mmCIF file of C-alpha atoms in Angstrom:
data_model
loop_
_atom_site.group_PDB
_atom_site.id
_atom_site.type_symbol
_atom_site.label_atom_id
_atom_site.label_comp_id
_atom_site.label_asym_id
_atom_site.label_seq_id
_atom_site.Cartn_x
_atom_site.Cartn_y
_atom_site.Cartn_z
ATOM 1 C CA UNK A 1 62.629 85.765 59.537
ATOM 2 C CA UNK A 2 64.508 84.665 62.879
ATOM 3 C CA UNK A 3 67.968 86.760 63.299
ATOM 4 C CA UNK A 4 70.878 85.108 62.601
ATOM 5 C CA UNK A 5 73.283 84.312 66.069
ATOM 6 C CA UNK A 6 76.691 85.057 64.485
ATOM 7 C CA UNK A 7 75.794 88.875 63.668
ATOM 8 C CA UNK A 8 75.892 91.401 66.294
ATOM 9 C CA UNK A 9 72.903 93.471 67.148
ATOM 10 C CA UNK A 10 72.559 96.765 66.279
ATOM 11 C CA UNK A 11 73.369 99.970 68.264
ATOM 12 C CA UNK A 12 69.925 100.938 69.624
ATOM 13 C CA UNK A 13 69.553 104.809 70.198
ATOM 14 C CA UNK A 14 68.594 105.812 73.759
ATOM 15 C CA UNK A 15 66.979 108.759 75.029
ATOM 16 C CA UNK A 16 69.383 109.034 78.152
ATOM 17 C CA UNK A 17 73.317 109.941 77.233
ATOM 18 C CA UNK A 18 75.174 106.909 78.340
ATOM 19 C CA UNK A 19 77.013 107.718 81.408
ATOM 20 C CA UNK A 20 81.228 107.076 81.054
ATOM 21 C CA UNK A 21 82.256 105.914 84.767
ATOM 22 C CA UNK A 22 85.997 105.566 85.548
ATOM 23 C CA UNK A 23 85.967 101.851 86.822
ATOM 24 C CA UNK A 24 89.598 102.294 88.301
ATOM 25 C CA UNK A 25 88.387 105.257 90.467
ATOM 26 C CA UNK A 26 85.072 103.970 91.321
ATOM 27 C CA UNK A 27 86.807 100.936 92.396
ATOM 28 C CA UNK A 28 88.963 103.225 94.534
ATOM 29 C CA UNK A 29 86.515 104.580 96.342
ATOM 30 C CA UNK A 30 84.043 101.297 96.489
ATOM 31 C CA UNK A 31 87.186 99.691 98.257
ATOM 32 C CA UNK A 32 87.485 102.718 100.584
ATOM 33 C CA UNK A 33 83.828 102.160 101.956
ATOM 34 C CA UNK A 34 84.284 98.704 102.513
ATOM 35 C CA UNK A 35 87.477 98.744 104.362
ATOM 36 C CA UNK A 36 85.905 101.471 106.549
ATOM 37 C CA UNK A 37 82.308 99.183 106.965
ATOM 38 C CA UNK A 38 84.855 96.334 108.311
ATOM 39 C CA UNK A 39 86.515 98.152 110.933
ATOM 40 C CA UNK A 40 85.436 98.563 114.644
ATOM 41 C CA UNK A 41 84.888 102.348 114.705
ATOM 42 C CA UNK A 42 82.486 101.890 111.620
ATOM 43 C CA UNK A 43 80.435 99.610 113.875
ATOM 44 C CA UNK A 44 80.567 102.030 116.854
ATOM 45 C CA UNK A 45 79.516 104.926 115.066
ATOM 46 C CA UNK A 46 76.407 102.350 113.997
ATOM 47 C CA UNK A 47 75.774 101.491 117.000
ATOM 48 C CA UNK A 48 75.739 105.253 118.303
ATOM 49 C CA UNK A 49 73.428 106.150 115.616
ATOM 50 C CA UNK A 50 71.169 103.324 116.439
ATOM 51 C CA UNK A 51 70.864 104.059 120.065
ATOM 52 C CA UNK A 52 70.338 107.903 119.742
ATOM 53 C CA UNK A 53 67.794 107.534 117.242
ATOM 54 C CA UNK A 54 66.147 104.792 119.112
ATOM 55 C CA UNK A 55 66.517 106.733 122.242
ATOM 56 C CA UNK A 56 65.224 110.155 120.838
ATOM 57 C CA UNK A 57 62.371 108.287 119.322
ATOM 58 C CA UNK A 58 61.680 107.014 122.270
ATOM 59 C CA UNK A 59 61.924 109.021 125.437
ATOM 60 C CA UNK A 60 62.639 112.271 123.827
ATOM 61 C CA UNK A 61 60.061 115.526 123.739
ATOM 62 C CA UNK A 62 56.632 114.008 121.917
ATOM 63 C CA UNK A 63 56.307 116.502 119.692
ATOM 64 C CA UNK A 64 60.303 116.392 117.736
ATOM 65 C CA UNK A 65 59.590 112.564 117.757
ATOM 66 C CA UNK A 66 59.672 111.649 113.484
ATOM 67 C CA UNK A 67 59.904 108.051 114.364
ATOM 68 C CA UNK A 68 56.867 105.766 115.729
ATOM 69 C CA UNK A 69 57.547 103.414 118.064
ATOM 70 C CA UNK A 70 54.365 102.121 117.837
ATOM 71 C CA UNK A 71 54.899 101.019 114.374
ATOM 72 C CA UNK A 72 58.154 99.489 114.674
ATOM 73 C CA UNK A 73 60.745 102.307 114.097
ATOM 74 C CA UNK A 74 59.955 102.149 110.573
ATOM 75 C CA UNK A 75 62.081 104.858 109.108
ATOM 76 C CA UNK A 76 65.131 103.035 110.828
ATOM 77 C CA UNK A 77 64.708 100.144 109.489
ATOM 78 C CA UNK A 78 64.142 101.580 105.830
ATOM 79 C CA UNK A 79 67.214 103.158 106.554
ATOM 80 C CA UNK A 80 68.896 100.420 107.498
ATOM 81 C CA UNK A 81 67.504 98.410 104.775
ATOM 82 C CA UNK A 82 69.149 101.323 102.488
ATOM 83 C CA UNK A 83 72.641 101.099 104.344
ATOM 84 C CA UNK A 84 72.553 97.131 103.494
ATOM 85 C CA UNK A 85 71.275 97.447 99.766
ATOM 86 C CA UNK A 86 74.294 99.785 99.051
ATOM 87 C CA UNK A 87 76.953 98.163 101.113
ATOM 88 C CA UNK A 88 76.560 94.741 99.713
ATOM 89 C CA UNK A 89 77.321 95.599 96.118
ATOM 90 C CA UNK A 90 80.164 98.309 97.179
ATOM 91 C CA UNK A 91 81.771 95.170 98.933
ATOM 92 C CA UNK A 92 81.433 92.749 96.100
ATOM 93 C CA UNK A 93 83.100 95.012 93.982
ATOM 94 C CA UNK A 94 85.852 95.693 96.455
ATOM 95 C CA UNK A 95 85.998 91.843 96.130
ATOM 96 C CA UNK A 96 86.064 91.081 92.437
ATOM 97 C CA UNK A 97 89.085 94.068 92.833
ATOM 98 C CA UNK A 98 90.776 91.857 95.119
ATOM 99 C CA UNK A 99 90.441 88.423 93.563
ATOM 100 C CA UNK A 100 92.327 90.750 90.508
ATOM 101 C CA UNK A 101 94.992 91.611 92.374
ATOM 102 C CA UNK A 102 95.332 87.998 93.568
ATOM 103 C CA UNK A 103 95.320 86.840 90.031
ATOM 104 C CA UNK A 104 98.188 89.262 88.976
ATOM 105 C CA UNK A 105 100.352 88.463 91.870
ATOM 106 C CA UNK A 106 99.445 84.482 91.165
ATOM 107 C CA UNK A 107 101.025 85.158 87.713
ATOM 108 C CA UNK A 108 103.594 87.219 88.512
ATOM 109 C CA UNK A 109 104.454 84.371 91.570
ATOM 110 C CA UNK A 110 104.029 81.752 88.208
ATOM 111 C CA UNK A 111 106.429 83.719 86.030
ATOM 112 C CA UNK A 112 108.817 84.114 89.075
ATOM 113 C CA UNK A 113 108.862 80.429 89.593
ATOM 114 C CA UNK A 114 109.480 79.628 86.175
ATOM 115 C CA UNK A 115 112.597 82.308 85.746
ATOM 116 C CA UNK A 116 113.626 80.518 89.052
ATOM 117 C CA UNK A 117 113.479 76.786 87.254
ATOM 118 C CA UNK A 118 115.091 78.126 84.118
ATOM 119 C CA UNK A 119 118.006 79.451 86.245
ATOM 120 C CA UNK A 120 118.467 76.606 88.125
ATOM 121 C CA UNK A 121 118.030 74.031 85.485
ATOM 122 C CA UNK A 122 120.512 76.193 83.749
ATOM 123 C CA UNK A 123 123.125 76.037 86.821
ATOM 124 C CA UNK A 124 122.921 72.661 87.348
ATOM 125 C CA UNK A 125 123.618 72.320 83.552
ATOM 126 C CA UNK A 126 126.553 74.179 84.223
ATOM 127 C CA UNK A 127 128.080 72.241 87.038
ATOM 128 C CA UNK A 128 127.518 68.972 84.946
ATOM 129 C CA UNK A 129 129.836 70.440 82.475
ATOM 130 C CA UNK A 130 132.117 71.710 84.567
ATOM 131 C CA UNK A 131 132.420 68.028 86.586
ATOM 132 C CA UNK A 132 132.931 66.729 83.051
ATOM 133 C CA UNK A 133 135.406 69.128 82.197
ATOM 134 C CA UNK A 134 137.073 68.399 85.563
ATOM 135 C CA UNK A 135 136.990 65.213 85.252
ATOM 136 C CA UNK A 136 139.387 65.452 82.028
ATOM 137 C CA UNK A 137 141.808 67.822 83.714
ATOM 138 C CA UNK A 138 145.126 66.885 85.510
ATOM 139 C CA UNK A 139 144.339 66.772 89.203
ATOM 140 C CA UNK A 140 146.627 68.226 91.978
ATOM 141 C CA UNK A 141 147.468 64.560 93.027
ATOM 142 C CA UNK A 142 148.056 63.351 89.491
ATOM 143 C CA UNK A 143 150.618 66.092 88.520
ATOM 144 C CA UNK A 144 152.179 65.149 92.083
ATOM 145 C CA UNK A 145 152.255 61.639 91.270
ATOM 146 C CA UNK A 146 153.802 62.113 87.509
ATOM 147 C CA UNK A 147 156.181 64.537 89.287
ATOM 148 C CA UNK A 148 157.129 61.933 91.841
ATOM 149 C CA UNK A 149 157.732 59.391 88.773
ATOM 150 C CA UNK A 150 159.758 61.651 86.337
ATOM 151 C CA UNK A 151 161.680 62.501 89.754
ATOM 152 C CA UNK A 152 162.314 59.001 90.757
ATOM 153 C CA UNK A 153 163.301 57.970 87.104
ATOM 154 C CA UNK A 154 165.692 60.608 86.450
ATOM 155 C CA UNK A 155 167.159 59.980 89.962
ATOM 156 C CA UNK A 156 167.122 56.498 88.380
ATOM 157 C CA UNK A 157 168.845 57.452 85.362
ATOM 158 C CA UNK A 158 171.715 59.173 87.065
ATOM 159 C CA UNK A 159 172.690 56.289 89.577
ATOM 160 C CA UNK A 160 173.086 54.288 86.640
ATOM 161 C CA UNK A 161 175.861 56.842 85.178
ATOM 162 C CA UNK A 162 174.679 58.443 82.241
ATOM 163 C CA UNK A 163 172.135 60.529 80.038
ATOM 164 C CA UNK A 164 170.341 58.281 77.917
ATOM 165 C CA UNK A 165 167.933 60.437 76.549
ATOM 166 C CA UNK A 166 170.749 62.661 75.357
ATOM 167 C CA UNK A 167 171.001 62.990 71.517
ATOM 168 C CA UNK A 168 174.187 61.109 69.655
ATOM 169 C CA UNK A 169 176.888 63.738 69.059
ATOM 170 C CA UNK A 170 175.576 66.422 71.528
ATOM 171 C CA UNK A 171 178.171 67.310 73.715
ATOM 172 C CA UNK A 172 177.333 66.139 77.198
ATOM 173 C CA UNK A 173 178.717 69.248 78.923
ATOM 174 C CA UNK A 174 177.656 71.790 77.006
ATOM 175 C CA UNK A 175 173.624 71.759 77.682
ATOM 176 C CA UNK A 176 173.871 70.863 81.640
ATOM 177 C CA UNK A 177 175.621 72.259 84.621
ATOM 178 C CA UNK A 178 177.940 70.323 86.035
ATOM 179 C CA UNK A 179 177.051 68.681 89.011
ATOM 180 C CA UNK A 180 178.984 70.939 91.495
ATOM 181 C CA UNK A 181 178.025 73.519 89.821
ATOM 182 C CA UNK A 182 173.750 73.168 90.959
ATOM 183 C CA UNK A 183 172.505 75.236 93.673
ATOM 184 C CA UNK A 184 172.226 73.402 97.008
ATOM 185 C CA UNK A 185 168.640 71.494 97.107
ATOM 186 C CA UNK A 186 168.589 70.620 93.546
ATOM 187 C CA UNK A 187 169.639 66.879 93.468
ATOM 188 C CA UNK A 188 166.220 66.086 94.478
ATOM 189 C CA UNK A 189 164.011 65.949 97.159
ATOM 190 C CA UNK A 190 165.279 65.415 100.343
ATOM 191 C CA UNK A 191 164.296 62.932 102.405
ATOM 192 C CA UNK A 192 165.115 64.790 106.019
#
């Protein structure tokens, strides 16, 4: 009878103990050999291998030679070939560590961006409802202008002789200086 696809296999039991790796600290150290592969001195200290082994294999007393030449340096090159087979995975790793970082630091840019929309949509909210609330209060010019008016009528008022706006029975002296009795200045604005 075929297994069914939505149940999960079971645990088989292995002869080897299965080995717990710290992936943040292998990481680590997988990043640490590829920054050093990438840099200059990594390839002159290559390179200075290289020739001294070529060069000892080479020229160099017959009998401490452990390299052919005649077959092609092959212990070099298996070397080499070793150098290459672990290097390539210790970079892609260093990689895939990277492309995580990027990742985080794209969201973290994403969530920045959006707190910076949200404030500013917020803000300009703000100033609409302050230019509507301004819009409803007395300007500097307005209060002027009603000043002006109040100034002009009550200057009006008094050239014509009396208080009008004075109730019947009140005593006209009683509520208002007299008129030499107002400080200098206070019959209006002058027009010097």
């Amino acid at each position: 009878m075929p297994e069914r696809l939505d149940t999960p296999k079971e645990t088989r039991r292995t002869l080897l103990p299965k080995v717990q790796v710290d992936q943040d600290a292998f990481g680590k150290i997988a990043e640490g050999i590829a920054r050093f592969m990438g840099t200059p001195r990594f390839l002159a200290y290559m390179t200075v291998f290289v020739v001294v082994w070529l060069s000892w294999n080479s020229i160099g007393p017959f009998s401490l030679r452990f390299d052919s030449q005649k077959f092609g340096f092959t212990l070099l090159t298996l070397m080499l070939s070793l150098q290459a087979s672990y290097s390539a995975p210790l970079i892609l790793l260093a990689q895939n560590r990277q492309v995580d970082r990027d990742r985080v630091a794209a969201e973290q840019d994403r969530q920045g961006a959006e707190r910076n929309l949200a404030d500013t949509e917020f803000l300009a909210r703000e100033i609409a409802a302050l230019r509507i609330a301004l819009s409803e209060v007395a300007t500097r010019d307005f209060v002027r202008g009603e000043l002006r008016d109040l100034l002009e009528g009550l200057a009006a008022e008094r050239a014509n002789g009396g208080d009008t706006d004075q109730a019947p029975g009140a005593d006209a002296g009683a509520g208002a200086p007299s008129s030499s009795a107002r400080p200098a200045g206070a019959n209006g604005p002058s027009t010097g």
